[in-house]
Tab-separated table of C-alpha atoms in Angstrom:
chain	number	residue	atom	x	y	z
A	1	MET	CA	181.783	42.564	279.021
A	2	TRP	CA	185.249	41.520	277.747
A	3	GLN	CA	185.254	40.643	274.314
A	4	ARG	CA	188.265	38.134	273.990
A	5	ILE	CA	189.847	36.548	271.015
A	6	SER	CA	192.940	34.285	270.532
A	7	ALA	CA	194.604	33.542	267.425
A	8	GLY	CA	195.133	29.973	268.640
A	9	ALA	CA	192.366	28.750	266.919
A	10	LEU	CA	193.592	30.003	263.503
A	11	PRO	CA	195.931	27.871	261.212
A	12	ALA	CA	199.674	29.050	261.976
A	13	ALA	CA	200.116	30.624	258.783
A	14	GLU	CA	197.256	32.501	259.365
A	15	ARG	CA	198.028	34.017	262.761
A	16	PHE	CA	199.976	36.817	262.263
A	17	ASP	CA	197.885	38.587	259.544
A	18	TRP	CA	194.709	37.926	261.864
A	19	TYR	CA	196.571	40.026	264.595
A	20	ASN	CA	197.436	42.584	262.286
A	21	ASP	CA	193.858	43.058	261.362
A	22	VAL	CA	192.691	42.834	265.198
A	23	VAL	CA	195.186	45.546	266.174
A	24	ALA	CA	193.850	47.872	263.041
A	25	ARG	CA	190.519	47.674	264.577
A	26	THR	CA	190.905	47.769	268.127
A	27	LEU	CA	193.878	50.180	268.561
A	28	LEU	CA	195.081	51.644	265.546
A	29	PRO	CA	196.270	50.895	261.846
A	30	THR	CA	199.984	49.965	262.078
A	31	ALA	CA	202.505	48.218	260.022
A	32	LEU	CA	203.363	44.858	262.018
A	33	SER	CA	206.230	42.449	261.331
A	34	ALA	CA	207.822	39.450	262.995
A	35	ASP	CA	210.869	37.317	262.779
A	36	ARG	CA	208.859	34.049	262.604
A	37	ASP	CA	205.319	34.394	261.683
A	38	ALA	CA	204.848	30.386	261.620
A	39	ASP	CA	205.517	30.805	265.293
A	40	PHE	CA	203.544	33.601	266.117
A	41	HIS	CA	200.642	33.561	268.403
A	42	ALA	CA	198.483	36.591	270.011
A	43	GLU	CA	195.527	37.063	271.946
A	44	ALA	CA	193.515	40.406	272.344
A	45	ALA	CA	190.412	41.911	274.587
A	46	ALA	CA	188.806	44.869	274.827
A	47	LEU	CA	186.332	46.220	277.297
A	48	PRO	CA	184.366	49.422	276.749
A	49	LEU	CA	184.200	51.979	279.620
A	50	GLY	CA	181.868	54.718	278.286
A	51	VAL	CA	184.218	57.416	277.065
A	52	ALA	CA	187.343	55.365	277.476
A	53	GLN	CA	188.379	51.680	276.579
A	54	LEU	CA	190.679	49.207	277.939
A	55	SER	CA	192.372	46.837	275.728
A	56	GLU	CA	194.422	43.713	276.608
A	57	PHE	CA	197.225	42.037	274.654
A	58	ALA	CA	199.761	39.605	274.964
A	59	HIS	CA	201.935	38.146	272.093
A	60	SER	CA	205.139	36.923	270.673
A	61	PRO	CA	208.106	39.638	269.697
A	62	LEU	CA	207.123	42.130	267.292
A	63	ARG	CA	207.891	45.062	265.664
A	64	SER	CA	205.414	47.848	264.970
A	65	ARG	CA	205.659	51.638	262.667
A	66	ARG	CA	202.660	53.707	262.611
A	67	THR	CA	203.694	56.194	259.820
A	68	PRO	CA	202.230	59.483	258.280
A	69	ALA	CA	200.580	57.466	255.684
A	70	LEU	CA	198.799	54.767	258.049
A	71	ILE	CA	197.708	57.893	260.233
A	72	ARG	CA	196.133	59.377	256.863
A	73	ARG	CA	194.288	56.031	256.785
A	74	GLY	CA	192.861	55.868	259.911
A	75	ASP	CA	193.428	57.847	263.227
A	76	PRO	CA	191.312	57.271	266.269
A	77	GLU	CA	192.744	60.461	268.013
A	78	GLN	CA	193.354	59.075	271.297
A	79	TYR	CA	196.095	58.999	273.884
A	80	GLN	CA	197.097	55.265	274.681
A	81	LEU	CA	198.675	54.529	277.909
A	82	ALA	CA	200.131	51.388	278.217
A	83	LEU	CA	200.855	49.760	281.283
A	84	MET	CA	203.196	46.673	280.499
A	85	THR	CA	202.300	43.269	282.819
A	86	ARG	CA	205.140	40.826	281.195
A	87	GLY	CA	208.364	41.323	279.065
A	88	ARG	CA	210.111	44.745	277.501
A	89	TYR	CA	208.562	47.017	275.217
A	90	TRP	CA	210.738	50.065	273.141
A	91	LEU	CA	208.731	52.631	271.820
A	92	SER	CA	209.934	55.974	270.366
A	93	GLN	CA	207.613	59.194	269.530
A	94	CYS	CA	208.753	62.858	269.469
A	95	ARG	CA	212.027	62.018	269.472
A	96	SER	CA	211.944	60.292	272.911
A	97	ASP	CA	213.403	56.682	272.856
A	98	THR	CA	212.009	54.609	275.948
A	99	LEU	CA	212.278	51.126	276.882
A	100	ILE	CA	209.902	49.757	279.326
A	101	GLY	CA	209.450	46.799	281.765
A	102	PRO	CA	206.736	45.299	283.652
A	103	GLY	CA	205.030	47.839	285.837
A	104	ASP	CA	206.153	50.572	283.818
A	105	MET	CA	203.675	52.824	281.883
A	106	ILE	CA	204.365	54.613	278.690
A	107	LEU	CA	202.063	57.346	276.268
A	108	TRP	CA	201.767	57.921	272.912
A	109	ASP	CA	199.294	59.958	270.590
A	110	THR	CA	197.773	58.340	267.647
A	111	SER	CA	198.030	61.283	265.429
A	112	HIS	CA	202.116	61.363	265.792
A	113	PRO	CA	204.204	58.704	263.620
A	114	HIS	CA	205.779	56.299	265.912
A	115	GLU	CA	208.105	53.050	266.207
A	116	ALA	CA	207.690	50.268	268.829
A	117	ALA	CA	208.976	46.678	269.308
A	118	SER	CA	208.582	44.097	271.816
A	119	MET	CA	212.019	42.172	272.710
A	120	SER	CA	212.920	38.704	272.216
A	121	GLY	CA	211.805	36.223	275.149
A	122	PRO	CA	208.583	35.537	276.325
A	123	PRO	CA	205.447	37.155	274.957
A	124	VAL	CA	204.662	40.478	276.025
A	125	GLY	CA	201.561	41.574	277.890
A	126	VAL	CA	200.255	44.798	277.978
A	127	LEU	CA	196.845	47.052	279.271
A	128	ILE	CA	196.320	49.872	277.207
A	129	LEU	CA	193.698	52.610	278.389
A	130	GLN	CA	192.456	54.066	275.389
A	131	LEU	CA	191.627	57.870	275.906
A	132	PRO	CA	189.825	60.441	273.485
A	133	ARG	CA	191.938	63.426	273.116
A	134	GLU	CA	189.332	65.657	273.626
A	135	ALA	CA	188.345	64.176	276.734
A	136	VAL	CA	191.719	64.834	278.696
A	137	PRO	CA	191.510	68.364	279.739
A	138	LEU	CA	195.055	69.586	279.600
A	139	PRO	CA	196.846	71.422	276.675
A	140	THR	CA	198.241	69.445	273.879
A	141	GLY	CA	201.729	70.981	274.456
A	142	ARG	CA	201.804	69.805	277.850
A	143	ILE	CA	201.116	66.697	276.967
A	144	ASP	CA	203.091	66.499	274.080
A	145	ARG	CA	206.006	66.414	276.433
A	146	LEU	CA	205.457	63.364	277.667
A	147	LEU	CA	204.971	61.094	274.761
A	148	GLY	CA	207.119	58.269	274.397
A	149	LEU	CA	208.604	58.810	277.781
A	150	ARG	CA	208.318	56.304	281.029
A	151	ILE	CA	205.666	57.010	283.283
A	152	PRO	CA	207.121	55.308	286.987
A	153	ALA	CA	204.200	53.541	288.800
A	154	ASP	CA	205.989	52.639	292.002
A	155	ALA	CA	204.820	55.968	293.679
A	156	GLY	CA	201.917	58.862	293.783
A	157	THR	CA	199.460	59.350	291.292
A	158	GLY	CA	201.807	56.787	288.872
A	159	ALA	CA	200.775	54.091	291.237
A	160	VAL	CA	197.683	54.757	292.081
A	161	LEU	CA	196.768	55.229	288.073
A	162	ALA	CA	198.673	51.768	287.749
A	163	ASP	CA	196.803	50.346	290.615
A	164	PHE	CA	193.338	51.609	288.845
A	165	ILE	CA	193.979	50.228	285.715
A	166	GLY	CA	194.930	46.395	286.970
A	167	SER	CA	191.490	46.640	288.733
A	168	LEU	CA	190.050	47.619	286.032
A	169	ASP	CA	191.414	44.652	283.982
A	170	SER	CA	190.458	42.557	287.476
A	171	HIS	CA	186.963	43.547	288.171
A	172	ALA	CA	185.555	46.167	285.635
A	173	ALA	CA	184.073	43.497	283.442
A	174	GLY	CA	181.676	42.334	286.710
A	175	CYS	CA	180.162	45.935	286.586
A	176	ALA	CA	177.127	47.282	284.827
A	177	PRO	CA	177.080	49.337	281.820
A	178	ALA	CA	176.227	52.668	283.684
A	179	GLU	CA	179.063	51.676	286.515
A	180	ARG	CA	181.734	50.927	283.563
A	181	ALA	CA	180.878	54.171	281.853
A	182	ALA	CA	181.322	55.905	285.589
A	183	LEU	CA	184.862	53.700	285.922
A	184	GLY	CA	185.771	55.318	282.374
A	185	SER	CA	185.117	58.982	283.351
A	186	ALA	CA	187.550	58.151	286.530
A	187	ALA	CA	189.892	56.533	284.367
A	188	VAL	CA	190.416	59.931	282.355
A	189	GLN	CA	190.426	61.856	285.774
A	190	LEU	CA	192.933	60.044	287.226
A	191	ALA	CA	195.213	59.710	283.874
A	192	ALA	CA	194.929	63.379	283.832
A	193	ALA	CA	195.982	64.199	287.057
A	194	CYS	CA	198.851	61.881	286.686
A	195	LEU	CA	199.871	63.462	283.198
A	196	ALA	CA	199.314	66.587	284.570
A	197	GLY	CA	201.971	66.140	287.475
A	198	ARG	CA	204.511	64.647	285.338
A	199	ALA	CA	204.252	67.552	282.897
A	200	ASP	CA	204.898	70.350	285.237
A	201	PRO	CA	205.146	68.981	288.787
A	202	TYR	CA	205.342	72.505	290.423
A	203	GLY	CA	202.379	73.917	288.380
A	204	GLN	CA	198.588	74.395	289.331
A	205	PRO	CA	196.054	72.544	286.914
A	206	PRO	CA	194.615	75.310	285.084
A	207	ALA	CA	190.951	76.421	286.180
A	208	GLU	CA	189.128	74.560	283.048
A	209	PHE	CA	191.024	71.452	283.914
A	210	ARG	CA	189.843	71.586	287.828
A	211	ALA	CA	186.480	72.214	286.702
A	212	GLN	CA	186.005	69.602	284.181
A	213	VAL	CA	187.614	66.862	286.799
A	214	LEU	CA	184.878	68.439	289.345
A	215	ARG	CA	182.286	67.922	286.879
A	216	ARG	CA	183.430	64.038	286.102
A	217	GLN	CA	183.320	63.568	289.699
A	218	ILE	CA	179.755	64.875	290.225
A	219	ASP	CA	178.533	62.786	287.392
A	220	ALA	CA	179.992	59.748	288.690
A	221	PHE	CA	178.342	60.385	292.253
A	222	ILE	CA	175.120	61.087	290.593
A	223	GLU	CA	175.332	57.768	288.873
A	224	HIS	CA	176.218	56.372	291.975
A	225	HIS	CA	173.394	57.840	294.158
A	226	LEU	CA	170.689	57.859	291.840
A	227	GLY	CA	168.643	55.767	294.362
A	228	ASP	CA	168.792	57.823	297.155
A	229	PRO	CA	165.841	60.359	297.518
A	230	ALA	CA	167.675	62.877	299.237
A	231	LEU	CA	170.099	63.274	296.153
A	232	GLY	CA	169.568	66.892	294.718
A	233	PRO	CA	171.841	69.982	294.151
A	234	GLY	CA	172.059	70.452	297.820
A	235	ALA	CA	173.602	67.357	298.779
A	236	ILE	CA	175.462	66.865	295.791
A	237	ALA	CA	177.292	70.259	296.737
A	238	ALA	CA	177.830	69.728	300.205
A	239	HIS	CA	179.264	66.566	299.491
A	240	HIS	CA	181.767	68.041	296.973
A	241	HIS	CA	182.371	71.148	299.607
A	242	ILE	CA	181.032	73.992	297.149
A	243	SER	CA	178.415	75.978	297.149
A	244	VAL	CA	174.896	75.549	295.269
A	245	ARG	CA	175.468	78.243	293.332
A	246	THR	CA	179.206	77.155	292.264
A	247	LEU	CA	177.538	73.648	291.565
A	248	HIS	CA	174.879	75.296	288.830
A	249	GLU	CA	178.001	77.618	287.355
A	250	LEU	CA	179.661	74.137	286.808
A	251	PHE	CA	176.813	72.973	284.614
A	252	ARG	CA	175.690	76.313	282.990
A	253	GLY	CA	177.597	75.275	279.662
A	254	ARG	CA	175.286	72.181	279.254
A	255	PRO	CA	172.484	70.992	277.773
A	256	GLU	CA	170.629	70.531	281.497
A	257	GLY	CA	171.022	71.488	284.959
A	258	VAL	CA	171.929	69.523	287.759
A	259	ALA	CA	168.420	68.616	288.910
A	260	ALA	CA	166.987	67.853	285.332
A	261	SER	CA	169.873	65.483	284.927
A	262	ILE	CA	169.166	63.545	287.861
A	263	ARG	CA	165.383	63.521	286.921
A	264	ARG	CA	166.182	62.349	283.246
A	265	ARG	CA	168.578	59.527	284.758
A	266	ARG	CA	166.353	58.428	286.924
A	267	LEU	CA	163.128	58.356	284.682
A	268	GLU	CA	165.547	56.376	281.919
A	269	ARG	CA	166.563	53.768	284.614
A	270	CYS	CA	162.931	53.206	285.415
A	271	ARG	CA	161.773	52.788	281.879
A	272	ALA	CA	165.067	50.402	281.546
A	273	ASP	CA	163.614	48.524	284.746
A	274	LEU	CA	160.300	48.302	283.517
A	275	ALA	CA	160.972	46.936	280.296
A	276	ARG	CA	162.887	43.927	281.718
A	277	PRO	CA	161.119	40.471	281.674
A	278	ASP	CA	163.067	39.028	284.720
A	279	LEU	CA	161.732	42.189	286.573
A	280	GLY	CA	158.019	41.660	285.951
A	281	GLY	CA	157.022	40.302	288.814
A	282	ARG	CA	158.463	43.264	291.085
A	283	PRO	CA	155.605	46.189	291.839
A	284	VAL	CA	156.093	49.411	289.711
A	285	GLN	CA	156.622	51.473	292.874
A	286	ALA	CA	159.427	48.996	293.811
A	287	VAL	CA	161.050	49.709	290.609
A	288	ALA	CA	160.148	53.453	291.130
A	289	ALA	CA	161.751	53.414	294.607
A	290	ARG	CA	164.635	51.767	293.562
A	291	TRP	CA	165.603	54.700	291.741
A	292	GLY	CA	164.805	57.492	294.464
A	293	TYR	CA	160.985	58.123	293.815
A	294	THR	CA	159.107	57.558	297.224
A	295	ASN	CA	155.646	58.771	295.935
A	296	ALA	CA	154.073	56.711	293.840
A	297	SER	CA	152.105	59.612	292.307
A	298	ALA	CA	154.924	61.665	291.624
A	299	PHE	CA	156.387	59.292	289.787
A	300	SER	CA	153.717	57.884	287.724
A	301	ARG	CA	152.946	61.986	286.646
A	302	ALA	CA	156.513	62.240	286.102
A	303	PHE	CA	156.878	59.138	283.725
A	304	ARG	CA	153.671	59.936	281.573
A	305	GLU	CA	154.562	63.165	281.154
A	306	ALA	CA	158.302	62.280	280.364
A	307	PHE	CA	157.436	59.405	277.965
A	308	GLY	CA	153.362	59.808	276.959
A	309	VAL	CA	152.682	56.651	278.612
A	310	SER	CA	151.739	55.413	282.364
A	311	PRO	CA	154.457	53.141	283.763
A	312	ARG	CA	151.857	50.436	283.934
A	313	ASP	CA	151.024	50.840	280.374
A	314	PHE	CA	154.556	50.678	279.362
A	315	ARG	CA	155.207	47.802	281.387
A	316	HIS	CA	152.029	46.016	279.598
A	317	GLY	CA	153.398	47.155	276.084
A	318	THR	CA	155.816	45.753	273.921
A	319	GLY	CA	158.588	46.517	276.687
A	320	ASP	CA	160.876	47.851	274.041
A	321	GLY	CA	160.831	51.291	274.539
A	322	HIS	CA	157.284	51.571	272.654
A	323	ARG	CA	154.067	52.319	273.912
A	324	PRO	CA	151.242	49.763	274.010
A	325	ASP	CA	150.071	50.675	270.329
A	326	GLY	CA	153.349	50.116	269.009
A	327	ARG	CA	154.673	53.739	268.474
A	328	PRO	CA	157.717	54.940	270.047
A	329	ALA	CA	157.750	56.214	273.248
A	330	ARG	CA	159.077	59.684	273.722
A	331	SER	CA	162.637	60.396	275.425
A	332	VAL	CA	162.761	62.407	278.320
A	333	GLY	CA	162.377	66.268	277.273
A	334	GLN	CA	160.649	65.521	274.069
A	335	GLY	CA	158.242	68.061	272.747
A	336	ARG	CA	155.786	69.543	275.330
A	337	ALA	CA	157.167	67.522	278.223
A	338	ALA	CA	160.221	69.629	278.110
A	339	GLY	CA	158.495	72.590	279.327
A	340	THR	CA	156.622	70.565	282.029
A	341	LEU	CA	159.941	69.183	283.301
A	342	ARG	CA	162.050	72.104	283.368
A	343	ALA	CA	159.162	74.124	285.184
A	344	ALA	CA	159.036	71.127	287.603
A	345	VAL	CA	162.532	70.993	287.907
A	346	ARG	CA	162.732	74.879	289.011
A	347	SER	CA	159.730	74.104	291.449
């Protein structure tokens, strides 16, 4: 859910210092200054999206500086991609000086110094997509070419990315946590595609980039189709126009394979639903069927092997992830169950 806060409830003399602290905690430590502190007003909001985060800011004109000392004090190690919604904004980073307006985007790296200022006039409005650098599958040198430069949002992937960020602002708060996490992965993928095209419009993305994008697409597909009993390696490979062998190769370096990942996620969703008091009147098998289990005996056996307790006993226990005797239930794959799960997946 959006976490929204406003300076409006504070005394005028405290608003600027309050906003300085909000920016440091939500975005990054930076030195802010404003011409008229007494008249300053600001609002902020943050929406977690799994690996990413969307932040929204509206504020009176101000200036900011991120110095090497501030970087040493705290660095989230992110790429931050801003989409202007109103007002004008100037940013300088890595020898680029750019002024942007509504509908424009601009990228900066929290590990490099920068200076920025919003122009005098109406309050500035901006949406900022915060992306961990390690999650963006592009060489640092290629992205560095784009820091501090205007990224048009009126055509191509720039327009698609800007529309996607706007739709996140409008609709993502109404999604379930797992759905927001999938949207965050999609945001990383889309931002990377946009940046890759801007950095080298005539080049081909590196093979590892293409593989990471495909893995994220597959992860999002799995999350969206967990309730489909037909979901499996064959269906996933067919949907993404690859062979089953290629699918398994994509997941070779991960702690679990494709089928094991589906099984774990389904069991975790079932456990979460069985712990919900508002679903207490729903039959256990109805909960299992919601997440792709069509055979009651097979579900009960898989649940007991994974968590050390039957689904029915789990529901009638504490309902908080513990067994009826109060001891924590095992996570999927723990201890003896890990071998059983792996064997079941292979069979």
